[in-house]
Short mmCIF file of C-alpha atoms in Angstrom, two decimals:
data_model
loop_
_atom_site.label_atom_id
_atom_site.label_comp_id
_atom_site.label_asym_id
_atom_site.label_seq_id
_atom_site.Cartn_x
_atom_site.Cartn_y
_atom_site.Cartn_z
CA MET A 15 22.94 91.93 78.59
CA PRO A 16 26.33 93.67 79.20
CA ARG A 17 27.52 90.77 81.20
CA THR A 18 26.98 88.73 78.64
CA ARG A 19 28.65 90.65 75.86
CA ALA A 20 31.63 91.17 77.96
CA LEU A 21 32.02 87.16 78.54
CA LEU A 22 32.26 86.71 74.48
CA LEU A 23 34.67 89.68 73.92
CA ALA A 24 37.32 88.08 76.41
CA VAL A 25 36.57 84.56 74.98
CA CYS A 26 37.23 85.86 71.40
CA ILE A 27 40.47 87.51 72.78
CA PHE A 28 41.47 84.45 74.25
CA ILE A 29 40.78 82.64 71.14
CA ALA A 30 42.09 85.41 69.17
CA GLY A 31 44.83 86.69 71.16
CA PRO A 32 45.98 90.54 71.61
CA LEU A 33 46.20 92.50 67.87
CA PRO A 34 49.41 92.31 66.34
CA GLN A 35 51.57 94.92 66.95
CA THR A 36 52.21 96.12 63.64
CA VAL A 37 48.79 97.36 64.27
CA THR A 38 49.29 99.26 67.26
CA ALA A 39 52.13 100.70 65.79
CA LEU A 40 50.15 102.15 62.62
CA ALA A 41 46.92 103.27 64.56
CA THR A 42 49.64 105.03 67.16
CA ASP A 43 51.93 106.36 63.74
CA THR A 44 48.23 107.71 62.35
CA ARG A 45 47.40 109.51 65.36
CA SER A 46 51.20 111.12 65.54
CA GLU A 47 50.86 112.40 61.55
CA GLY A 48 48.00 113.49 61.89
CA LEU A 49 49.08 115.53 64.98
CA GLU A 50 52.51 116.31 62.99
CA LEU A 51 50.59 117.66 60.39
CA GLY A 52 48.12 119.44 62.25
CA ASN A 53 51.19 121.39 63.24
CA LYS A 54 53.14 121.75 60.25
CA VAL A 55 49.10 123.90 59.09
CA SER A 56 49.15 125.72 61.97
CA ASN A 57 52.80 127.17 61.71
CA GLY A 58 52.32 127.04 57.98
CA ASN A 59 49.95 129.34 58.42
CA ALA A 60 52.22 131.82 60.97
CA GLN A 61 55.31 132.23 58.70
CA CYS A 62 56.12 134.41 56.21
CA THR A 63 57.32 133.17 52.50
CA GLU A 64 60.87 134.17 52.02
CA GLY A 65 61.74 137.81 51.73
CA LEU A 66 58.33 138.97 53.59
CA HIS A 67 58.13 140.13 57.20
CA PRO A 68 55.68 138.71 59.81
CA ALA A 69 53.81 141.90 61.14
CA GLY A 70 51.17 141.11 63.48
CA HIS A 71 48.12 138.67 61.39
CA PHE A 72 50.22 140.21 57.61
CA CYS A 73 53.16 139.27 55.96
CA CYS A 74 54.65 143.03 54.61
CA LEU A 75 57.04 143.89 52.39
CA PRO A 76 60.44 145.12 53.13
CA CYS A 77 61.73 149.00 53.14
CA PRO A 78 64.47 149.51 50.06
CA PRO A 79 67.71 151.33 51.42
CA GLY A 80 67.69 154.53 52.04
CA LYS A 81 64.70 154.25 53.97
CA TRP A 82 62.97 153.06 57.82
CA LYS A 83 60.09 151.80 58.11
CA VAL A 84 57.60 153.62 60.11
CA ALA A 85 54.42 151.88 60.40
CA ASP A 86 53.93 147.95 59.13
CA CYS A 87 51.95 146.96 56.28
CA LYS A 88 47.95 146.67 56.54
CA SER A 89 47.31 143.59 53.97
CA ASP A 90 49.30 140.71 53.22
CA ASN A 91 51.46 141.26 50.81
CA GLY A 92 51.68 145.14 51.75
CA GLU A 93 54.13 147.81 51.88
CA PRO A 94 55.15 149.05 55.01
CA VAL A 95 55.20 153.02 55.86
CA CYS A 96 59.22 154.17 55.14
CA GLU A 97 60.72 157.31 55.26
CA PHE A 98 64.06 158.61 53.82
CA CYS A 99 67.18 158.36 56.09
CA LYS A 100 68.43 161.65 56.71
CA GLU A 101 71.44 163.03 53.92
CA GLY A 102 74.58 162.63 54.81
CA GLU A 103 73.81 161.46 58.57
CA GLU A 104 72.04 157.76 58.00
CA TYR A 105 72.01 155.32 55.50
CA THR A 106 70.61 151.53 55.16
CA ASP A 107 72.61 149.57 52.09
CA LYS A 108 70.03 147.58 51.59
CA GLU A 109 66.75 145.93 51.67
CA HIS A 110 64.99 145.83 55.72
CA TYR A 111 62.46 145.84 58.43
CA SER A 112 64.06 148.04 61.31
CA SER A 113 62.59 151.00 62.61
CA LYS A 114 65.51 153.11 62.32
CA CYS A 115 68.91 154.44 60.23
CA ARG A 116 72.06 153.55 60.65
CA ARG A 117 74.65 156.24 61.55
CA CYS A 118 77.17 156.81 58.84
CA THR A 119 80.79 156.14 60.00
CA PHE A 120 82.74 159.76 60.89
CA CYS A 121 86.20 159.96 59.90
CA ASP A 122 88.16 161.38 63.15
CA ALA A 123 90.78 164.03 62.05
CA ALA A 124 92.06 163.78 65.61
CA HIS A 125 92.81 160.16 64.95
CA GLY A 126 94.40 160.29 61.88
CA LEU A 127 91.93 159.84 59.36
CA GLU A 128 90.35 161.99 56.27
CA VAL A 129 86.43 160.60 54.15
CA GLU A 130 87.35 158.31 51.38
CA ARG A 131 84.29 158.54 50.14
CA ASN A 132 81.18 160.40 51.20
CA CYS A 133 77.95 159.02 53.42
CA THR A 134 74.90 158.81 51.42
CA ARG A 135 71.19 157.39 52.14
CA THR A 136 72.11 153.90 50.48
CA GLN A 137 75.77 153.29 51.54
CA ASN A 138 77.81 154.68 54.88
CA ALA A 139 81.32 156.24 54.46
CA LYS A 140 84.47 155.45 53.70
CA CYS A 141 87.81 156.38 55.79
CA ARG A 142 91.14 156.19 55.18
CA CYS A 143 94.55 157.56 56.93
CA LYS A 144 95.17 160.96 55.78
CA ALA A 145 98.51 161.77 54.58
CA ASN A 146 101.70 160.66 56.06
CA PHE A 147 99.68 158.25 58.25
CA TYR A 148 99.35 154.24 58.46
CA CYS A 149 97.77 152.11 59.98
CA SER A 150 98.75 148.45 60.24
CA THR A 151 95.66 146.43 61.38
CA SER A 152 92.58 145.16 59.48
CA VAL A 153 90.00 146.96 61.89
CA CYS A 154 90.87 150.35 62.11
CA GLU A 155 90.16 152.77 64.71
CA HIS A 156 92.66 155.57 64.00
CA CYS A 157 96.32 155.87 62.00
CA ASP A 158 99.48 156.81 63.23
CA PRO A 159 101.74 160.01 62.13
CA CYS A 160 104.68 158.43 59.98
CA ILE A 161 107.76 158.75 61.02
CA THR A 162 110.69 161.14 60.09
CA CYS A 163 114.35 159.16 59.30
CA GLU A 164 117.19 161.35 60.12
CA HIS A 165 119.71 158.99 58.06
CA GLY A 166 117.98 158.06 55.41
CA ILE A 167 114.91 156.08 53.86
CA ILE A 168 114.79 152.03 53.06
CA GLU A 169 111.26 152.26 52.47
CA LYS A 170 108.50 155.08 52.30
CA CYS A 171 105.38 155.16 54.38
CA THR A 172 102.24 154.15 53.27
CA PRO A 173 98.31 153.66 54.44
CA THR A 174 99.56 150.41 55.85
CA SER A 175 102.68 150.67 56.95
CA ASN A 176 105.42 152.64 58.47
CA THR A 177 108.38 154.23 57.17
CA LYS A 178 110.82 152.42 57.15
CA CYS A 179 114.74 154.38 57.79
CA LYS A 180 118.36 153.19 57.40
CA ALA A 181 120.14 152.42 60.86
CA GLY A 182 122.21 155.18 62.00
CA ALA A 183 124.89 156.05 64.55
CA THR A 184 125.07 153.01 67.25
CA GLY A 185 124.80 153.89 70.32
CA SER A 186 127.98 153.76 71.42
CA ASN A 187 128.95 156.96 69.74
CA LEU A 188 125.58 158.51 71.36
CA TRP A 189 126.94 158.87 74.59
CA TRP A 190 129.06 161.77 74.52
CA LEU A 191 125.68 163.42 72.67
CA PHE A 192 123.84 162.99 75.31
CA PHE A 193 126.07 164.06 77.77
CA LEU A 194 126.14 167.30 75.63
CA ILE A 195 122.89 168.43 75.16
CA ILE A 196 121.54 167.47 78.80
CA PRO A 197 123.78 170.18 80.53
CA ILE A 198 122.35 172.54 77.82
CA LEU A 199 118.22 171.61 78.15
CA ALA A 200 119.36 172.09 82.38
CA LEU A 201 120.05 175.76 81.97
CA ALA A 202 117.87 176.09 79.20
CA PHE A 203 115.77 175.30 81.58
CA GLY A 204 116.72 177.58 84.72
CA LEU A 205 116.66 180.49 82.18
CA TYR A 206 113.52 180.09 81.44
CA LYS A 207 111.72 179.12 84.66
CA HIS A 208 113.57 182.55 85.83
CA TYR A 209 112.72 184.70 82.78
CA LYS A 210 108.71 183.58 83.45
CA ASN A 211 109.55 183.75 87.21
CA ASN A 212 110.11 187.90 86.79
CA ARG A 213 107.87 188.33 84.27
CA LEU A 214 104.64 187.33 86.63
CA ARG A 215 106.19 189.57 89.38
CA ASN A 216 106.68 192.51 87.18
CA GLU A 217 102.75 192.26 86.03
CA ARG A 218 101.39 191.92 89.39
CA LEU A 219 103.50 195.10 90.35
CA HIS A 220 102.51 197.33 87.89
CA SER A 221 98.99 196.31 86.36
CA PRO A 222 95.90 198.12 87.26
CA LEU A 223 93.13 195.76 89.11
CA GLU A 224 91.25 192.95 87.68
CA ILE A 225 88.59 193.96 86.22
CA GLU A 226 85.99 191.52 88.46
CA LYS A 227 84.73 188.78 86.07
CA VAL A 228 81.37 188.32 85.59
CA PRO A 229 80.19 185.66 87.89
CA LEU A 230 79.19 182.72 86.18
CA ASN A 231 76.85 180.17 86.79
CA PHE A 232 78.04 176.49 86.13
CA SER A 233 76.13 174.25 89.05
CA ASP A 234 72.68 173.88 85.87
CA ILE A 235 74.66 173.92 82.81
CA ASP A 236 73.75 171.76 80.01
CA PHE A 237 76.56 170.17 79.57
CA SER A 238 75.20 167.14 77.45
CA LYS A 239 75.52 169.56 74.61
CA TYR A 240 79.21 169.86 75.05
CA ILE A 241 79.72 166.44 74.32
CA PRO A 242 80.46 165.99 70.66
CA ARG A 243 83.05 168.56 70.73
CA ILE A 244 84.90 167.34 74.12
CA ALA A 245 84.82 164.10 72.37
CA GLU A 246 86.66 165.25 69.45
CA LEU A 247 89.33 166.11 71.34
CA MET A 248 89.49 163.12 73.25
CA LYS A 249 91.02 160.11 71.73
CA ILE A 250 88.66 157.18 72.25
CA ASN A 251 91.29 154.65 74.48
CA GLU A 252 91.52 157.90 76.35
CA VAL A 253 87.42 158.04 77.20
CA ARG A 254 87.33 154.19 77.76
CA GLU A 255 89.19 154.80 80.25
CA LEU A 256 87.71 157.43 81.68
CA VAL A 257 83.80 156.02 82.01
CA ARG A 258 85.11 153.22 82.77
CA LYS A 259 86.32 154.12 86.00
CA ASN A 260 83.61 156.53 86.78
CA GLY A 261 79.98 154.19 86.94
CA VAL A 262 80.11 152.85 83.20
CA SER A 263 79.75 149.03 82.96
CA GLU A 264 81.88 147.08 81.03
CA ALA A 265 79.17 145.59 79.37
CA LYS A 266 77.32 149.17 78.42
CA ILE A 267 81.27 149.79 77.01
CA ASP A 268 81.01 146.71 74.55
CA ASP A 269 77.65 147.23 73.73
CA ILE A 270 78.99 151.06 72.32
CA LYS A 271 81.83 149.06 70.29
CA ASN A 272 79.53 147.11 69.04
CA ASP A 273 77.29 149.20 68.13
CA SER A 274 79.29 150.86 66.12
CA SER A 275 82.36 149.31 65.66
CA GLN A 276 83.79 151.64 62.73
CA ASP A 277 83.45 154.66 63.89
CA THR A 278 85.01 155.59 67.09
CA GLY A 279 84.12 159.21 66.97
CA GLU A 280 80.28 157.74 67.61
CA GLN A 281 81.72 155.44 70.13
CA LYS A 282 83.67 158.50 72.09
CA VAL A 283 80.48 160.95 71.83
CA GLN A 284 77.95 157.75 73.26
CA LEU A 285 80.43 156.67 75.89
CA LEU A 286 80.66 160.67 77.56
CA ARG A 287 76.27 160.39 77.00
CA SER A 288 76.15 157.29 78.96
CA TRP A 289 78.69 158.27 82.17
CA TYR A 290 76.72 162.29 81.70
CA GLN A 291 73.14 160.03 82.10
CA ALA A 292 74.47 157.93 85.04
CA HIS A 293 75.81 161.21 86.99
CA GLY A 294 72.78 163.32 85.70
CA LYS A 295 72.48 166.82 85.28
CA LYS A 296 73.63 168.73 88.31
CA ASN A 297 77.18 169.87 88.90
CA ALA A 298 78.16 167.45 85.71
CA TYR A 299 80.33 170.40 84.56
CA ARG A 300 82.79 170.09 87.92
CA THR A 301 82.42 166.27 87.77
CA PHE A 302 83.86 166.17 84.93
CA ILE A 303 86.94 168.25 84.91
CA LYS A 304 87.80 166.78 88.18
CA ILE A 305 87.80 163.62 86.86
CA LEU A 306 89.76 165.11 83.86
CA ASN A 307 92.25 165.92 86.56
CA GLU A 308 92.26 163.08 88.85
CA ALA A 309 92.86 161.16 85.56
CA LYS A 310 96.10 163.24 84.68
CA TYR A 311 94.61 164.77 81.25
CA THR A 312 94.90 168.16 81.86
CA ALA A 313 95.15 169.54 79.15
CA HIS A 314 91.66 168.00 77.60
CA SER A 315 90.22 169.18 81.14
CA GLN A 316 92.21 172.88 80.33
CA ARG A 317 90.70 173.18 76.93
CA VAL A 318 87.27 171.94 78.10
CA GLN A 319 86.96 175.22 80.94
CA THR A 320 88.00 177.55 78.02
CA ILE A 321 85.14 176.05 75.51
CA ILE A 322 82.36 176.01 78.09
CA GLU A 323 83.89 179.54 80.18
CA ALA A 324 84.12 181.10 76.75
CA ASP A 325 80.46 179.61 75.58
CA MET A 326 79.39 181.09 79.13
CA ARG A 327 80.51 184.03 78.94
CA ASN A 328 79.28 184.94 75.56
CA SER A 329 75.70 183.85 76.34
CA HIS A 330 75.93 186.16 79.31
CA GLU A 331 76.87 189.57 77.10
CA ASN A 332 74.82 188.48 74.43
CA SER A 333 71.71 188.47 76.84
CA ASP A 334 73.37 191.95 78.52
CA SER A 335 73.40 193.19 75.28
CA VAL A 336 69.76 192.48 74.43
CA GLY A 337 68.67 194.16 77.61
CA GLU A 338 70.70 197.10 77.84
CA ASN A 339 69.04 197.70 73.98
CA GLU A 340 65.63 197.27 75.56
CA HIS A 341 66.08 199.45 77.77
CA GLN A 342 67.30 202.05 75.20
CA SER A 343 64.43 201.66 72.99
CA PHE A 344 61.81 201.82 76.18
CA ALA A 345 64.06 205.28 77.62
#
């Protein structure tokens, strides 16, 4: 019987010919449509409607401006757990799903900036150039001081343009002044150096023995707590150059710049922290002073040493004072 049925089927196909291609194509299209529809349904189940955020199996509402997301919602269309940003330090200015607030922009006075609008939980701070400073670029990382005119002003300095001055004497008329000033400066420098050497010599001869300084241990100093104060002393290009030559990759420098493109103060802090994390705690202070001196930033090196050593001595004196008081109380 099976052989008879197969024979009859072969005869029918021979007589009628193969099925029309349109029928075959339609059947294939029908199967394809079924798969596509299944995919659409499956994808639809995994997506959330506009304005909602997928979190596991649920679609959650966003956190409002001024807050950050602590935990996701527990049901569809539910509200996540949100908490307020730190007033004056952090903000979010629109609805979002982020688990952190954005850091407020720091208007760096060392770069000629001042606060035009304070930072709140729902809006970032806005900076502007201080009086007698200007910035001619669209994105200002620092403002430059306005120049002073000796022969009159054509246009006054504005927050976006420098002072335009009237032309003074020509170069040929200044040669006589140049030859007059140089000898005077050389003589003044020689007299100052001679006076300074004599004063130091007299101090050594007549001063009493130097009081023995309290020995300080800087090998295990917590250098990280001084980073914000050090950042205020340096310009952003100085910090970038310093960390670039001492172990911080160009990719990390770019990431920090992109994360805080409007806040050079925060960029400086994060760049110095990246160097500190790469170096490690031990001898970080001495190493940092060394690389400052090698980079010819001697003025910054002296300021950093003054800040940290003064702080260490104060801490040492306070601890000695507390110990002495405790000893007297026991006596």
